[in-house]
CSV table of C-alpha atoms and ligand atoms in Angstrom, one decimal:
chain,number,residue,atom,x,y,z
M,1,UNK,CA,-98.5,-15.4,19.1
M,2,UNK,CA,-97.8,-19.0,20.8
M,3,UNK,CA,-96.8,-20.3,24.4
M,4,UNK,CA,-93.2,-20.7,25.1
M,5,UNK,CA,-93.7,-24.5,25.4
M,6,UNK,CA,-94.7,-24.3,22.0
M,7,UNK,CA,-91.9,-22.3,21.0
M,8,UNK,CA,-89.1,-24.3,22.6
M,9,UNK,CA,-90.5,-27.9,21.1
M,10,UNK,CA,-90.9,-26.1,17.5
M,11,UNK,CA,-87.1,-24.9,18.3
M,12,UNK,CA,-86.0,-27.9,19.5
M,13,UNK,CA,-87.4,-30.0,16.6
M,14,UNK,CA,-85.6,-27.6,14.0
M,15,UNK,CA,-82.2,-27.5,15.8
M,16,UNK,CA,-82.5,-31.2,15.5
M,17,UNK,CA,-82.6,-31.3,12.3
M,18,UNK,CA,-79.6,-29.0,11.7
M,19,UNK,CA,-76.2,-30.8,10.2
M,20,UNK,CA,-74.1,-27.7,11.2
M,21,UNK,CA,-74.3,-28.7,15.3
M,22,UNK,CA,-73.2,-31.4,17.3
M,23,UNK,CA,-75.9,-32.9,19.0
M,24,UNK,CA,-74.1,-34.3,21.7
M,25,UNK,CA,-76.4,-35.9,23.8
M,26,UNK,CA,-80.3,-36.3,24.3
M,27,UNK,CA,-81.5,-33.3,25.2
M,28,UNK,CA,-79.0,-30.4,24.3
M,29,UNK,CA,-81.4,-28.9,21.3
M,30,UNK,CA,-84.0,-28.8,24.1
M,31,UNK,CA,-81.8,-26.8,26.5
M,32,UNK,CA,-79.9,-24.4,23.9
M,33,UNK,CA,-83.5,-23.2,22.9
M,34,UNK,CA,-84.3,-22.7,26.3
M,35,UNK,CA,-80.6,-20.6,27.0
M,36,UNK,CA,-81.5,-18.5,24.1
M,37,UNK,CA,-85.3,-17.9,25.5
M,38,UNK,CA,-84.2,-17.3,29.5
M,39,UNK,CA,-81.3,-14.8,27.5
M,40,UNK,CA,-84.5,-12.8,25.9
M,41,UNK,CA,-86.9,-12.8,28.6
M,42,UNK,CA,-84.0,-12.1,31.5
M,43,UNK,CA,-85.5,-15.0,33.4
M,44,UNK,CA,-87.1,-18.5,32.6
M,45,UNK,CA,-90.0,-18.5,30.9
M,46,UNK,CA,-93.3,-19.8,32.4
M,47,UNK,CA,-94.7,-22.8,30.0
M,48,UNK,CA,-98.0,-21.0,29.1
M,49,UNK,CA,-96.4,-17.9,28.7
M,50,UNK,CA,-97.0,-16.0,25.4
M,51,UNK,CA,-94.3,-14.8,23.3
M,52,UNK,CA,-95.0,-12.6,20.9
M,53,UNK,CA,-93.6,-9.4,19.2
M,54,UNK,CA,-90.1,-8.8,18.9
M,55,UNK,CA,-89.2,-11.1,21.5
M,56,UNK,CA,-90.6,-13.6,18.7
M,57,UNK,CA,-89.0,-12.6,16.2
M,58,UNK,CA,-85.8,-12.0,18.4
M,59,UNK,CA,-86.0,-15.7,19.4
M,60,UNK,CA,-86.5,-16.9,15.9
M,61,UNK,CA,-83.7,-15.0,14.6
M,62,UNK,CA,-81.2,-16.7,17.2
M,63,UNK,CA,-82.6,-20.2,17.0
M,64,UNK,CA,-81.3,-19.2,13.0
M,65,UNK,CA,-77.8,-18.6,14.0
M,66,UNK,CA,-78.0,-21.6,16.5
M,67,UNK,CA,-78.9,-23.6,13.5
M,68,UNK,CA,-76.2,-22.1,11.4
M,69,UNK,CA,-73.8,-23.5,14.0
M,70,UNK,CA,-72.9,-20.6,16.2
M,71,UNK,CA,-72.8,-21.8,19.7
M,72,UNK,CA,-74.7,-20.4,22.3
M,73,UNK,CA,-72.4,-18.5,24.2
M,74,UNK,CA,-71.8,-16.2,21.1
M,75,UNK,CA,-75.6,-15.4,20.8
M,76,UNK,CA,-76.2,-14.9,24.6
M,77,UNK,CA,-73.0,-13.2,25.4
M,78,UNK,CA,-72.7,-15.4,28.3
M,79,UNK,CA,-71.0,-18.6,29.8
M,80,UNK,CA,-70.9,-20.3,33.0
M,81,UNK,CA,-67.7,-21.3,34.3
M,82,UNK,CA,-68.5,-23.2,38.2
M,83,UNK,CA,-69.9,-20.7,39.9
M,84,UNK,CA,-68.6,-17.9,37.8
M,85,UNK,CA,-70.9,-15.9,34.9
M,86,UNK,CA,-68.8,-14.7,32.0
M,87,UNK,CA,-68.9,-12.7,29.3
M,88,UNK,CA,-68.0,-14.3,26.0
M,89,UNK,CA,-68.5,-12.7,22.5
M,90,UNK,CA,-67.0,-14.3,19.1
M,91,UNK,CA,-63.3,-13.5,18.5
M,92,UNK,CA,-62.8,-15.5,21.9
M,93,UNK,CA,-62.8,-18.6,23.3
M,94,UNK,CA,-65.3,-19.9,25.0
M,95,UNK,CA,-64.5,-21.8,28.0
M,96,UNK,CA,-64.6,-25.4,28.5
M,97,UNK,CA,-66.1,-27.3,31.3
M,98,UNK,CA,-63.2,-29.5,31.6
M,99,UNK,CA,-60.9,-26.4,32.4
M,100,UNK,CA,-62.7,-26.6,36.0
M,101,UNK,CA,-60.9,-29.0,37.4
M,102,UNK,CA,-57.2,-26.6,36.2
M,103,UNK,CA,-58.6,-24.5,38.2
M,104,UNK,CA,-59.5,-26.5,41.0
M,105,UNK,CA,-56.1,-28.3,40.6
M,106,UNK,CA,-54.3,-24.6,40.6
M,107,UNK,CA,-56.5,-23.1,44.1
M,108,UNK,CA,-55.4,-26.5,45.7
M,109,UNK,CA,-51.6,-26.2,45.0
M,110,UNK,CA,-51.8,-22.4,45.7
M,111,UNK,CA,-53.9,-22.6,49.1
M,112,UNK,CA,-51.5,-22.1,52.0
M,113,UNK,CA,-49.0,-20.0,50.3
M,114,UNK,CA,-49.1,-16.2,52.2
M,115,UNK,CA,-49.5,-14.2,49.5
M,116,UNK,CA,-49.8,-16.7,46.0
M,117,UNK,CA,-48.5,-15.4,42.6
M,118,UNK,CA,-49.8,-17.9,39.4
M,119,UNK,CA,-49.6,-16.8,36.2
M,120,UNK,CA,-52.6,-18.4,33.5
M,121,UNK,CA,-50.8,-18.3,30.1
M,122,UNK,CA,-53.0,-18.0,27.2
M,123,UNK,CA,-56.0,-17.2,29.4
M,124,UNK,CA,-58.9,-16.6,26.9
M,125,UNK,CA,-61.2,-14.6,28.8
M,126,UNK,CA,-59.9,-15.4,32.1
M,127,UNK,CA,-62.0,-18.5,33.4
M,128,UNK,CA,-59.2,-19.9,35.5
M,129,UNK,CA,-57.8,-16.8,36.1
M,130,UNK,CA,-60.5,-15.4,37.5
M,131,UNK,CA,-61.3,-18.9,39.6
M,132,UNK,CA,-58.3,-18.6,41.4
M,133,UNK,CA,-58.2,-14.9,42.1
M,134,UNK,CA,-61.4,-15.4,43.6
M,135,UNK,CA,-60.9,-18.2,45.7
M,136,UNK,CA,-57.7,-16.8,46.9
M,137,UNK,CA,-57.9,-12.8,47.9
M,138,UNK,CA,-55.0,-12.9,48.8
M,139,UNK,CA,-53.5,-14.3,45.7
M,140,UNK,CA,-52.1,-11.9,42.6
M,141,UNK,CA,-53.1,-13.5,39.7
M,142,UNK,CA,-52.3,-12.8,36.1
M,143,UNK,CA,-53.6,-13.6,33.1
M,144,UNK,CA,-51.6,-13.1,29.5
M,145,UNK,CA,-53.3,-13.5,25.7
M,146,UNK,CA,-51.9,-12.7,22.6
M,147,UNK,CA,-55.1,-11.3,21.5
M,148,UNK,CA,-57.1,-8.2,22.1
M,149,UNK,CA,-60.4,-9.3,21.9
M,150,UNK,CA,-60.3,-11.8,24.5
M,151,UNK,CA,-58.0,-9.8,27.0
M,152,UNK,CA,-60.9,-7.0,26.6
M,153,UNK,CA,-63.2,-9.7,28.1
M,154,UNK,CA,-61.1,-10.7,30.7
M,155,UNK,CA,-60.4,-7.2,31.9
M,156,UNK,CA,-64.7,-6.3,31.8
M,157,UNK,CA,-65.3,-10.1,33.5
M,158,UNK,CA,-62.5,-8.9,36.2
M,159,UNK,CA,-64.4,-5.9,36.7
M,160,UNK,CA,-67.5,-7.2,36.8
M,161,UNK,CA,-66.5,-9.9,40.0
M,162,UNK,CA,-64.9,-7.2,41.7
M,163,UNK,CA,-61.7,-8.9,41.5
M,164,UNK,CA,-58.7,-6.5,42.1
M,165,UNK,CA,-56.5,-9.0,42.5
M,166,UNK,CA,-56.7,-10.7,39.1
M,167,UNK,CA,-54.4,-8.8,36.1
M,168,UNK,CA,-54.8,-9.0,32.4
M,169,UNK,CA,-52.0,-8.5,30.0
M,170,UNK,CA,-52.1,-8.5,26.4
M,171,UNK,CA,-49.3,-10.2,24.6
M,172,UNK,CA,-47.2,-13.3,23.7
M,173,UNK,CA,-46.5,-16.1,26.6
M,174,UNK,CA,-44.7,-14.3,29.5
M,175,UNK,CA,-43.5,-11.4,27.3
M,176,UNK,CA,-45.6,-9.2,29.3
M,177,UNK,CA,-45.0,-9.6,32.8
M,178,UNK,CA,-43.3,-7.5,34.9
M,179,UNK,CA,-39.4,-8.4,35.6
M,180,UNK,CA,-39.8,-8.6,39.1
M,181,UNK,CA,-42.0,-11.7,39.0
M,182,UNK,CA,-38.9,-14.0,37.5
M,183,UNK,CA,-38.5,-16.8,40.0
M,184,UNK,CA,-41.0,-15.5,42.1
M,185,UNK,CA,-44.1,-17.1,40.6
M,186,UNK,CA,-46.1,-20.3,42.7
M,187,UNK,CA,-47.9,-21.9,39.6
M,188,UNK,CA,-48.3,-21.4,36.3
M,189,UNK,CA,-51.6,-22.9,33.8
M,190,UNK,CA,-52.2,-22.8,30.3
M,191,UNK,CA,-54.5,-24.5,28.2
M,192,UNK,CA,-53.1,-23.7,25.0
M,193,UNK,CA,-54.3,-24.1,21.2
M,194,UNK,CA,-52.4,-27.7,20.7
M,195,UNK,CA,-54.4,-28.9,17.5
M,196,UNK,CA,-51.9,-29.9,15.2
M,197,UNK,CA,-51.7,-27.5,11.8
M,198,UNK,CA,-53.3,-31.1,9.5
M,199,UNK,CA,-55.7,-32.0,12.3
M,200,UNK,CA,-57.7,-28.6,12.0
M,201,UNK,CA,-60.7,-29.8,9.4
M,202,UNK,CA,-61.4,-32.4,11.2
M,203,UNK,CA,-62.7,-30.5,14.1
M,204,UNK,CA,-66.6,-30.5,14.6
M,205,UNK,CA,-67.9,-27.5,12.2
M,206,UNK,CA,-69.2,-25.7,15.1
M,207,UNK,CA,-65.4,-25.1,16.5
M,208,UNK,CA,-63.5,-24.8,13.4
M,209,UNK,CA,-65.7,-21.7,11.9
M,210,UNK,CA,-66.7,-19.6,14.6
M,211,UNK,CA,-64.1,-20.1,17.5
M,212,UNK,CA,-60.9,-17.9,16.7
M,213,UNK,CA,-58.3,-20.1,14.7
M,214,UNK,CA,-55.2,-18.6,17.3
M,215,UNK,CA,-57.0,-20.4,20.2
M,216,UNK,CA,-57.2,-23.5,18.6
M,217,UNK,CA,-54.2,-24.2,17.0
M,218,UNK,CA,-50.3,-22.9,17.0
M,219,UNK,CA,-50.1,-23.6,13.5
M,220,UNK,CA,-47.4,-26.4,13.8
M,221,UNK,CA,-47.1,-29.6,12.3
M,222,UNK,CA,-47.2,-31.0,15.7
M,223,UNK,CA,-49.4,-28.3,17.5
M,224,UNK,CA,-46.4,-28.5,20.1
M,225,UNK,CA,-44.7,-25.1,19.3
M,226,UNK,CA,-46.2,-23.5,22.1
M,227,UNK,CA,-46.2,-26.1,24.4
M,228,UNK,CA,-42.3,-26.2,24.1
M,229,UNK,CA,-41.9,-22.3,24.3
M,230,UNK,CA,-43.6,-22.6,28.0
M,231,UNK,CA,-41.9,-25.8,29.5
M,232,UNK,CA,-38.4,-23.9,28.3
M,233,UNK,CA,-39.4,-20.8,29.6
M,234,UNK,CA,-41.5,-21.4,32.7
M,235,UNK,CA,-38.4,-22.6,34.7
M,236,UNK,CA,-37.5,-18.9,34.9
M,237,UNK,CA,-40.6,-17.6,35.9
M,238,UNK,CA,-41.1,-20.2,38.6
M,239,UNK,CA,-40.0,-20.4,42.2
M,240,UNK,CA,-38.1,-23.4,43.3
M,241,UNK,CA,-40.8,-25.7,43.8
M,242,UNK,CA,-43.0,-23.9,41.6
M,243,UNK,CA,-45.4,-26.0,39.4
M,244,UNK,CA,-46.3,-25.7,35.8
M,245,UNK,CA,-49.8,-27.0,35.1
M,246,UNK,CA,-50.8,-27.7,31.2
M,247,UNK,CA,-54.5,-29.0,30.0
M,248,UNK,CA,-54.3,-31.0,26.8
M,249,UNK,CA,-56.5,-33.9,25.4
M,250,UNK,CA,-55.9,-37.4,27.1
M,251,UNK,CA,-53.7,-38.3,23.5
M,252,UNK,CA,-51.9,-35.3,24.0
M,253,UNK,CA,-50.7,-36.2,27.6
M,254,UNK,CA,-48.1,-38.5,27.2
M,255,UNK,CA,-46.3,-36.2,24.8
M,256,UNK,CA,-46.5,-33.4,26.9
M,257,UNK,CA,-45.7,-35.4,30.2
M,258,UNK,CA,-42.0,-36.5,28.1
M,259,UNK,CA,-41.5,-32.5,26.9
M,260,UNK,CA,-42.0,-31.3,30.7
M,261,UNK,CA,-39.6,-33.8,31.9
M,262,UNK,CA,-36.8,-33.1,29.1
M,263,UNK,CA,-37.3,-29.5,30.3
M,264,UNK,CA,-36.4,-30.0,33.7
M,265,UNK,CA,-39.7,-30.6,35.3
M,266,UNK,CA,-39.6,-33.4,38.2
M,267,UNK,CA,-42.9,-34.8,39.8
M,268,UNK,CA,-44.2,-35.1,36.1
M,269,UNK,CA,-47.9,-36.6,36.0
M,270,UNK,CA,-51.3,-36.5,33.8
M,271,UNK,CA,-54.0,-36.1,36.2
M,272,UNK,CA,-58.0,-36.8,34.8
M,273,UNK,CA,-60.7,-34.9,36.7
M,274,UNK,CA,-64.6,-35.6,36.4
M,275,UNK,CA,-64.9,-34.7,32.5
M,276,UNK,CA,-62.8,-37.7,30.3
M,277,UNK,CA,-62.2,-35.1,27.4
M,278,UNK,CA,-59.2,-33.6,29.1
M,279,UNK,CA,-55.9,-34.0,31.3
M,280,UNK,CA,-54.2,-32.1,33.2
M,281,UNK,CA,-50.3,-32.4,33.1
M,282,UNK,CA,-48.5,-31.1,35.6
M,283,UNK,CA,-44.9,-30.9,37.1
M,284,UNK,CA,-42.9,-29.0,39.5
M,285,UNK,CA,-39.3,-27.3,38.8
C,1,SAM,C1,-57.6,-23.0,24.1
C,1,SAM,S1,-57.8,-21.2,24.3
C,1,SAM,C2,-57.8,-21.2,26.1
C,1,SAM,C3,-58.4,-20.0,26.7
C,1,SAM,C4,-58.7,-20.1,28.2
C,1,SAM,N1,-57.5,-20.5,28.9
C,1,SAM,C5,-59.8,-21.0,28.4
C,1,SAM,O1,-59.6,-22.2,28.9
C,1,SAM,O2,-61.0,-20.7,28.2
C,1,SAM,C6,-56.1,-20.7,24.0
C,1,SAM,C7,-55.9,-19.2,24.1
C,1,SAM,O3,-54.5,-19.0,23.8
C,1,SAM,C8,-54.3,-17.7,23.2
C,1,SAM,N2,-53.0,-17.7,22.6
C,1,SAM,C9,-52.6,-18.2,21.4
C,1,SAM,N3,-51.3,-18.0,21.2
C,1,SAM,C10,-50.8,-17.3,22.3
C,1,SAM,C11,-49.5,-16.8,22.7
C,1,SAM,N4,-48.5,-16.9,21.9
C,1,SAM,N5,-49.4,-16.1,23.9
C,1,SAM,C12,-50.5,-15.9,24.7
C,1,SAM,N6,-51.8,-16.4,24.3
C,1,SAM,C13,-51.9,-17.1,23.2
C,1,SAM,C14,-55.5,-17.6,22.3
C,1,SAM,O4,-55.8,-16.2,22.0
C,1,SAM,C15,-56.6,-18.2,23.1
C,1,SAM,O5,-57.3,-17.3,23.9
């Protein structure tokens, strides 16, 4: 038996010691231990609580896996996207902070249209999907992934918000959506897997084994092969005026800024919200 504020310094002190995670910044062991502790108890733990039993062992099992790499998300089954709880499992992505500000980006451009149709290409479990369909009622939102597992979450996490106006599809780019929607759609995201085919090892451990190899990387040389495929194909899909918005990594920008504008795109500019790991390119048709 020991107090939780036991527990979480013994856990913290372990997972610091652990090659197999990033340690970001100060702090982060202390708050993953914590993450996995609230997910046990179903609430925060009071610091002189005891913790004992299965919960224990429970706990030490996850702080194993933790220290194995796996993130988080994949042992509580849960992520927060803003305001937004989601349910993440391994075989999907788990969403990034820095996608907020797509979203944010998207409900801005979308705001004002009567009745708003964006499409989020390669939407994982549906973070900025789901964002804008619940910012905008009124909006019909759909989300497309080329795999199962994610689209399965996406569909549950719709369900979950109670948002009816948000539509998962499974399958490749806009292969999936309905006819009717050519040159009717307002916006379309995507943050797609861009890490180029000889750049995978050299992603953080954490990333490369346990996030699904599809969402990180199109398997080109370049990691531009999807990228292309949209900025050739989204001028269909789009209304006149419509914009395309794609989220990249700042190196990436420049790049993807020169394929948007070779495909048509006007208004072409990389846009930096509050987290410096990613841009958001975006252009209108
Ligand atoms: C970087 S993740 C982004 C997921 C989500 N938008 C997010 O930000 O959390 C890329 C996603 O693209 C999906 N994907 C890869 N190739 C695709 C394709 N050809 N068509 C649709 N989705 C694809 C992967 O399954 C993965 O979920």
């Amino acid at each position: 038996m020991t107090t939780s504020k036991r527990l979480i310094a013994e856990a913290e002190r372990a997972l610091k010691s652990s090659d197999a995670i990033d340690h970001p910044h100060f702090g982060k062991e202390r708050t993953d231990a914590e993450e996995i502790l609230t997910h046990l108890l179903g609430r925060e733990a009071e610091p002189l609580e005891e913790v004992a039993g299965p919960t224990l062992a429970r706990f030490q099992r996850l702080i194993a896996r933790r220290m194995s790499g796996e993130p988080v998300a994949y042992l509580t089954g849960t992520t927060m996207f803003g305001e937004l709880e989601l349910e993440v499992r391994p075989g999907a992505f788990i969403p990034r902070q820095s996608s907020e500000f797509m979203a944010t980006q998207a409900v801005r451009r979308l705001r004002g249209r009567p009745i708003p149709i964006h499409v989020d290409l390669a939407t994982g479990i549906g973070p900025v999907a789901l964002v804008v369909g619940a910012a905008l009622p009124r909006a019909k939102v759909f989300g497309v992934d080329v795999s199962a597992k994610p689209v399965a979450l996406a569909r549950r996490n719709a369900a979950r918000l109670r948002l009816r106006n948000v539509t998962f599809l499974k399958g490749d780019l806009f292969d999936p959506l309905p006819d009717h929607l050519a040159g009717r759609v307002d916006l379309v995201t995507i943050h797609p897997p861009y890490v180029p085919r000889r750049e995978m090892r050299t992603l953080p451990e954490e990333i490369a084994r346990f996030e699904p190899k599809e969402s990180l990387t199109d398997d080109s040389p370049k990691g531009d092969r999807i990228l292309r495929r949209v900025a050739a194909e989204a001028p269909d899909w789009l209304r006149p005026s419509g914009w395309l918005l794609v989220e990249v990594s700042p190196d990436r920008a420049r790049e993807v800024s020169t394929i948007l504008r070779r495909s048509g795109f006007r208004d072409v500019r990389s846009t930096k919200g509050p987290v410096p790991v990613s841009r958001v390119v975006l252009g209108r048709i």
